[in-house]
Tab-separated table of C-alpha atoms in Angstrom:
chain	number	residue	atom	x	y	z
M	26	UNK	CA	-36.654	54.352	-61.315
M	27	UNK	CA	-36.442	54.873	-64.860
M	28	UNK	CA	-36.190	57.769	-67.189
M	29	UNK	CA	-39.662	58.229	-69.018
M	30	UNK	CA	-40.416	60.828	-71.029
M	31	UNK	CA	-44.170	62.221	-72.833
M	32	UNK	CA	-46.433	61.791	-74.494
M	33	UNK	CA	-47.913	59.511	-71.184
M	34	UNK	CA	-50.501	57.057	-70.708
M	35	UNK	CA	-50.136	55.874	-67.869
M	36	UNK	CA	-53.194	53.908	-67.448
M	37	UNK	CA	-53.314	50.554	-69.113
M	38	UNK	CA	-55.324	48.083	-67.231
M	39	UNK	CA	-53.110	44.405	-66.837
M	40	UNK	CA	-56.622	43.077	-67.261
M	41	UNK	CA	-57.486	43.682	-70.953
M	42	UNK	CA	-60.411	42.811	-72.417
M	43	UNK	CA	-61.351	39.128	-73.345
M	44	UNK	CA	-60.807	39.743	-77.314
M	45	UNK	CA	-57.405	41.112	-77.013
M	46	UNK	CA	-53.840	40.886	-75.017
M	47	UNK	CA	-52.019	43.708	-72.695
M	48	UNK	CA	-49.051	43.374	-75.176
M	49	UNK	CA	-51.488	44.147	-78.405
M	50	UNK	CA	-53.101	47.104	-76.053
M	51	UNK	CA	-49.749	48.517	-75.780
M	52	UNK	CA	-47.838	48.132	-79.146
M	53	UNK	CA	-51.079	50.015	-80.286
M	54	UNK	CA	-49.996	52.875	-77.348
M	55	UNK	CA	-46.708	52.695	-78.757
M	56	UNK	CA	-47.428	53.069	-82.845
M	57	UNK	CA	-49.530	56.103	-81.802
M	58	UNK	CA	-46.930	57.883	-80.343
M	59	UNK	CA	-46.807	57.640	-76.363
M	60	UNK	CA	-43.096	57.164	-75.025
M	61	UNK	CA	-44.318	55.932	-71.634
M	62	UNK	CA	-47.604	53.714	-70.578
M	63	UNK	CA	-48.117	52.548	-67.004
M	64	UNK	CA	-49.795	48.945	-67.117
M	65	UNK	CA	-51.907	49.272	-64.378
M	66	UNK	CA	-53.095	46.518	-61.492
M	67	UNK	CA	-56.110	47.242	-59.410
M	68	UNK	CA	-56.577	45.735	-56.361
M	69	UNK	CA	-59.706	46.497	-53.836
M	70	UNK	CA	-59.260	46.685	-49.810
M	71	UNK	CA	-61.857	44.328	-49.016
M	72	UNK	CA	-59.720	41.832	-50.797
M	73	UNK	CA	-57.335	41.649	-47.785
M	74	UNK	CA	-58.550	40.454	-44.734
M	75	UNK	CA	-56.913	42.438	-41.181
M	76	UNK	CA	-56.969	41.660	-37.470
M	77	UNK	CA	-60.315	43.033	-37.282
M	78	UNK	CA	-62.187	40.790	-39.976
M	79	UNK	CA	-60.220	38.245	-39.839
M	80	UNK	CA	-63.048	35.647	-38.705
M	81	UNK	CA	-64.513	36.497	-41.704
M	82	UNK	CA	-64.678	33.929	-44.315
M	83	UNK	CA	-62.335	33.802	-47.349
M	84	UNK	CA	-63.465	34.340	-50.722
M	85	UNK	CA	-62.006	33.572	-54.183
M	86	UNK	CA	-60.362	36.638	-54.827
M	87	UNK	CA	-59.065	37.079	-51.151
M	88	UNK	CA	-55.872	38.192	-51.438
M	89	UNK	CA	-52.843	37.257	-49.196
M	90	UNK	CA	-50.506	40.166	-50.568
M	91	UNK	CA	-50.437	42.299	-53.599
M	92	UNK	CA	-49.827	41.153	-56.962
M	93	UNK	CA	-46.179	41.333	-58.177
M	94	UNK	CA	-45.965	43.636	-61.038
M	95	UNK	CA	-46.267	42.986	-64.708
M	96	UNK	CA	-43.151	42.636	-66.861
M	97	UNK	CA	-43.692	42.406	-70.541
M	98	UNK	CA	-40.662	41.353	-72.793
M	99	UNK	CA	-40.529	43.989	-75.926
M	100	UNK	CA	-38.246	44.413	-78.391
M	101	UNK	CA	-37.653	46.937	-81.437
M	102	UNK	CA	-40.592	44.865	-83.563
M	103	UNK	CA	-43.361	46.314	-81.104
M	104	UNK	CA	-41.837	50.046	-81.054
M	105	UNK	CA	-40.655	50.433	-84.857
M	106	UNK	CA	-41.479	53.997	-84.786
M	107	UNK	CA	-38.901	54.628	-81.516
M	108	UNK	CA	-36.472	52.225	-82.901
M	109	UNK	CA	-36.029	53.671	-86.304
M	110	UNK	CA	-34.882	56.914	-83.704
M	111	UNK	CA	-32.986	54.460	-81.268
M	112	UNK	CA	-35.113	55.184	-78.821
M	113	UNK	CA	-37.228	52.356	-76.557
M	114	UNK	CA	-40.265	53.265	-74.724
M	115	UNK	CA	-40.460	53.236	-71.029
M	116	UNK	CA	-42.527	50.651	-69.292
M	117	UNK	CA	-43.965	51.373	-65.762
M	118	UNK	CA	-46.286	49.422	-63.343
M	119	UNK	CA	-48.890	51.052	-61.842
M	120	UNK	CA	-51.079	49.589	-58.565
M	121	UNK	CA	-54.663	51.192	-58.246
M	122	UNK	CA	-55.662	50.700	-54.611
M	123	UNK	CA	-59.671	51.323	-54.274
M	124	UNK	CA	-59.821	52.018	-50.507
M	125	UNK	CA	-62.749	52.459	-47.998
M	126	UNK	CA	-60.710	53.602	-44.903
M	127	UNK	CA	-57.360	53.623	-44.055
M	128	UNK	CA	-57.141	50.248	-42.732
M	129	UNK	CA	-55.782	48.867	-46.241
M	130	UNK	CA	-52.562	50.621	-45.137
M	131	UNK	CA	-52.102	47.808	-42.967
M	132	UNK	CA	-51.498	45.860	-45.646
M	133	UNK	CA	-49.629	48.069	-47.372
M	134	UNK	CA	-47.062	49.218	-45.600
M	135	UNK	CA	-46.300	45.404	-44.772
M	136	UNK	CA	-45.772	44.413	-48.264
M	137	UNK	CA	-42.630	44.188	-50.527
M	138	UNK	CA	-44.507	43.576	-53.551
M	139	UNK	CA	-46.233	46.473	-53.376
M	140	UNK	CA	-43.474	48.968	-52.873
M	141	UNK	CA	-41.746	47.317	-55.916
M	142	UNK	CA	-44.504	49.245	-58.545
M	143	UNK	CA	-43.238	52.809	-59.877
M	144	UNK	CA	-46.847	54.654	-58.832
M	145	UNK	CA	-49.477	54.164	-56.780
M	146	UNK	CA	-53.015	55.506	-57.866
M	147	UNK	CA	-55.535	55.629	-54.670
M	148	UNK	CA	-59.930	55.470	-55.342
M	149	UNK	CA	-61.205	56.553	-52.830
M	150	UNK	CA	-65.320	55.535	-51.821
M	151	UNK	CA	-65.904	59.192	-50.110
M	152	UNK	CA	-65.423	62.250	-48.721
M	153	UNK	CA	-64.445	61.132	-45.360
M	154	UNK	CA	-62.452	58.468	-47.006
M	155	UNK	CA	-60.176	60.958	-48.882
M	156	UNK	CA	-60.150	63.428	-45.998
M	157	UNK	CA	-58.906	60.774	-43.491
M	158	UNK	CA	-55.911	59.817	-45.961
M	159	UNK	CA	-54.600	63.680	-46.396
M	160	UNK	CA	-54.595	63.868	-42.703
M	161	UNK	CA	-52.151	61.059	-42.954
M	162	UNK	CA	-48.905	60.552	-43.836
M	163	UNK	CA	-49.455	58.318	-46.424
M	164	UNK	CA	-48.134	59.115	-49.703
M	165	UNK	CA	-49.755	58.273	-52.976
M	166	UNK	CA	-49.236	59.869	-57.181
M	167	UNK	CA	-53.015	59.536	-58.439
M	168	UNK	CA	-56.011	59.898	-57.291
M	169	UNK	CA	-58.725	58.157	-59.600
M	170	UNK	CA	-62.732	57.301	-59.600
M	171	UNK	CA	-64.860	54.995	-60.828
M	172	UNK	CA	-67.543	57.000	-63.552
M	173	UNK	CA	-70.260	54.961	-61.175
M	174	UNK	CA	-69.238	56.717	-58.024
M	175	UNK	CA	-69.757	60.249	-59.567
M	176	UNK	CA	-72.844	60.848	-58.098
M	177	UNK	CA	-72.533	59.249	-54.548
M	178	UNK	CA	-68.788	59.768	-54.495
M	179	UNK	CA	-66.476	62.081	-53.019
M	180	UNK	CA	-68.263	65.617	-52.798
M	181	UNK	CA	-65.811	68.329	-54.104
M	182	UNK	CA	-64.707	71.238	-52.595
M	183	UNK	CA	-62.386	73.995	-53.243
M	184	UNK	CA	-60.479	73.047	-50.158
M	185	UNK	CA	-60.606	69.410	-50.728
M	186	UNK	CA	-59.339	69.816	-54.030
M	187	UNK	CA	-56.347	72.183	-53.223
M	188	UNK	CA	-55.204	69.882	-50.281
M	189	UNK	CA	-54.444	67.413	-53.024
M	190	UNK	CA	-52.940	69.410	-55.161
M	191	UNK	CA	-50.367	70.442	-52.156
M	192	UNK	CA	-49.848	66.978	-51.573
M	193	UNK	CA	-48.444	66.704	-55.209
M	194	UNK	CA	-51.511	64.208	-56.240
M	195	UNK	CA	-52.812	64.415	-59.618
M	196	UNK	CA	-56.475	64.241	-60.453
M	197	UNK	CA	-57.013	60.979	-63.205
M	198	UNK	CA	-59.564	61.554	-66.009
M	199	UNK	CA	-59.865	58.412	-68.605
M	200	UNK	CA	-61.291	58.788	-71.613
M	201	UNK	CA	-61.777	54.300	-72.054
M	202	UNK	CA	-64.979	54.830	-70.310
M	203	UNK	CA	-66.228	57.415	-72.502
M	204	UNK	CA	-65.396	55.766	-75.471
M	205	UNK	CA	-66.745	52.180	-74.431
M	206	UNK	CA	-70.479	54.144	-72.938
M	207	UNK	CA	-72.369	56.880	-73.759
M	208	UNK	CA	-73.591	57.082	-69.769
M	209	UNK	CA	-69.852	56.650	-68.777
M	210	UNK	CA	-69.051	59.264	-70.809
M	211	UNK	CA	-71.509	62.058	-69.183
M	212	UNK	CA	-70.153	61.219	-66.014
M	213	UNK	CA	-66.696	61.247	-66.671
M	214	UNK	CA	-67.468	64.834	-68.247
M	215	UNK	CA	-69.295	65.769	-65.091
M	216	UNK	CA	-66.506	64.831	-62.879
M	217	UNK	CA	-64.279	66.921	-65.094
M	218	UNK	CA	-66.837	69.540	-65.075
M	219	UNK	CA	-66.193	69.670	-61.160
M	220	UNK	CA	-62.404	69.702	-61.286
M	221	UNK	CA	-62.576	72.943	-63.195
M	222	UNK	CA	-65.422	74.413	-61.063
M	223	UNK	CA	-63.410	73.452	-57.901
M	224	UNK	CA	-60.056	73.530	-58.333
M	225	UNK	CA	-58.957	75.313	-62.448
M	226	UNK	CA	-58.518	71.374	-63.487
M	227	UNK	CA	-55.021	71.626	-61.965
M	228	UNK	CA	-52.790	68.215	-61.821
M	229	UNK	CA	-55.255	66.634	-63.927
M	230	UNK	CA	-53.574	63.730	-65.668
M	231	UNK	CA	-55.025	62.669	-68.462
M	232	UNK	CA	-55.289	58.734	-69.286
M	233	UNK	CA	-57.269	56.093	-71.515
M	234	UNK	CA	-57.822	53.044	-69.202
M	235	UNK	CA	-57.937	51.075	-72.677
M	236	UNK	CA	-59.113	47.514	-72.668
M	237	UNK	CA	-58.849	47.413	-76.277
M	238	UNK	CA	-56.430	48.852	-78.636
M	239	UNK	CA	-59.064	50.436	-80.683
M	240	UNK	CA	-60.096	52.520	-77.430
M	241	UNK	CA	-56.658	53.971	-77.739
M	242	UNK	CA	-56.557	57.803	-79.738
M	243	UNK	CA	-53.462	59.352	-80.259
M	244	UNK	CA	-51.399	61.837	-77.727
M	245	UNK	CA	-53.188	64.556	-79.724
M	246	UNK	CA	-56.809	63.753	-79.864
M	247	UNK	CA	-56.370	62.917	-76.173
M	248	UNK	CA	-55.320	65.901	-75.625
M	249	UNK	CA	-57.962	67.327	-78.025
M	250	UNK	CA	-60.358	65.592	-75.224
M	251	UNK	CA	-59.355	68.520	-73.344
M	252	UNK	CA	-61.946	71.121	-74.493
M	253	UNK	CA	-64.970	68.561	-73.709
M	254	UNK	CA	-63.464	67.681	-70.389
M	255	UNK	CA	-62.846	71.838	-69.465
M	256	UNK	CA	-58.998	71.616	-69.800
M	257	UNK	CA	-58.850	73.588	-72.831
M	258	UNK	CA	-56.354	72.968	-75.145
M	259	UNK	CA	-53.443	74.056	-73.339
M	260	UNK	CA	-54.323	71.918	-70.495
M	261	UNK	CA	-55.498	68.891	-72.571
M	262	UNK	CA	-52.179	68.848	-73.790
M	263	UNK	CA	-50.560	69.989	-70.310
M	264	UNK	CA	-52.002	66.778	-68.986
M	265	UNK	CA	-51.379	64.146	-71.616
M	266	UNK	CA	-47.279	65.336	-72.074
M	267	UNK	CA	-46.078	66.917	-69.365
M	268	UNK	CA	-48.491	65.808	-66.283
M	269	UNK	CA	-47.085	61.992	-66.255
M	270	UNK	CA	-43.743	63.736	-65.817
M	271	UNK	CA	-44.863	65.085	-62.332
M	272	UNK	CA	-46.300	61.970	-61.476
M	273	UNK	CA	-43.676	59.709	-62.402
């Protein structure tokens, strides 16, 4: 695995938005100062079909194995702020599994592909959902929501919350949602609300999930983001340049 080293965003989505690229999305990450960006590849479990649905009929996004990671071909033009420094940025692939039960381990732990991406991020539909997957042996680096599932979504405890934490998973908080809606953005800030009520906000990782380079901000306003999303400033910075270190 490769070196990498802060500031870290280590959530940009492979599928960008329609008006843009992934390699304009992260020469933007780049010229604003992050060292290291994840691109990241989401997948869903109902996608794969197991011994136990398999009667069921395919659809179009049915999904025979994971997508192979993205490799994008840079050179000193798209990092001219590293380069003048001889330094390159590091490029990592992320796979974002959003998971119902533990039956998408199945295909899983079958696949290559899969174990060829540097992190794994895990969204989980509920409580139970979550709970069932610490009890397991499974092994994951993120664990990240969807602002709609805020309200009917995992339900927070101080226990739940500290059994991830011992399980070295970080807690993901994106700012893209925030800056692309205004109700996206009050849940987002409620969910961090809850990681600080719960659990101190510790292991939060801090990303954009940018579709568009001009949802980007720089390592410092990110971190900035902090006080709104009850990291302070310590920990807004905590969790844009030194959290991705943990994960990675």
């Amino acid at each position: 695995m490769a070196e990498s080293e802060g500031p870290y965003d280590l959530n940009i989505p492979v599928s960008c938005g329609s008006s843009t690229t992934l390699l304009a999305v992260v020469r933007r990450a780049l010229s604003l100062g992050y060292k290291t960006v994840a691109l990241n590849t989401e997948v869903s479990q109902g996608q794969f079909v197991t011994k136990k649905d398999k009667s069921r009929k395919e659809q179009a996004d049915t999904l025979l194995d994971f997508p192979p990671p993205t490799h994008l071909n840079l050179g000193p033009g798209d990092y001219p702020g590293l380069a003048e420094k001889g330094l390159a940025p590091t490029i990592l692939n992320r796979l974002t599994i959003n998971m119902t039960n533990n039956d998408f381990m199945i295909a899983y732990n079958k696949s290559a592909v899969a174990k060829q991406y540097d992190i794994l991020a895990i969204n989980c539909s509920s409580s139970p959902a979550l709970t069932a997957l610490l009890k397991s042996s499974f092994r994951f680096d993120i664990l990240c929501f969807s602002p709609d599932q805020v309200a009917a979504g995992v339900k927070w405890t101080r226990k739940l919350y500290y059994e991830c934490v011992e399980r070295h998973v970080h807690l993901e908080l994106s700012y893209g949602p925030m800056v692309r809606s205004s109700v996206d953005r009050r849940r987002v800030m409620s969910q961090a609300l809850t990681y600080n009520s719960v659990g101190r906000s510790r292991a939060v990782l801090l990303t954009s999930e940018a579709r568009k380079p001009l949802e980007l901000r720089s390592p410092d306003d990110a971190a900035n983001l902090g006080i709104l999303l009850g990291l302070g400033q310590g920990g807004g910075v905590e969790a844009v340049r030194r959290a991705g270190a943990a994960v990675h």
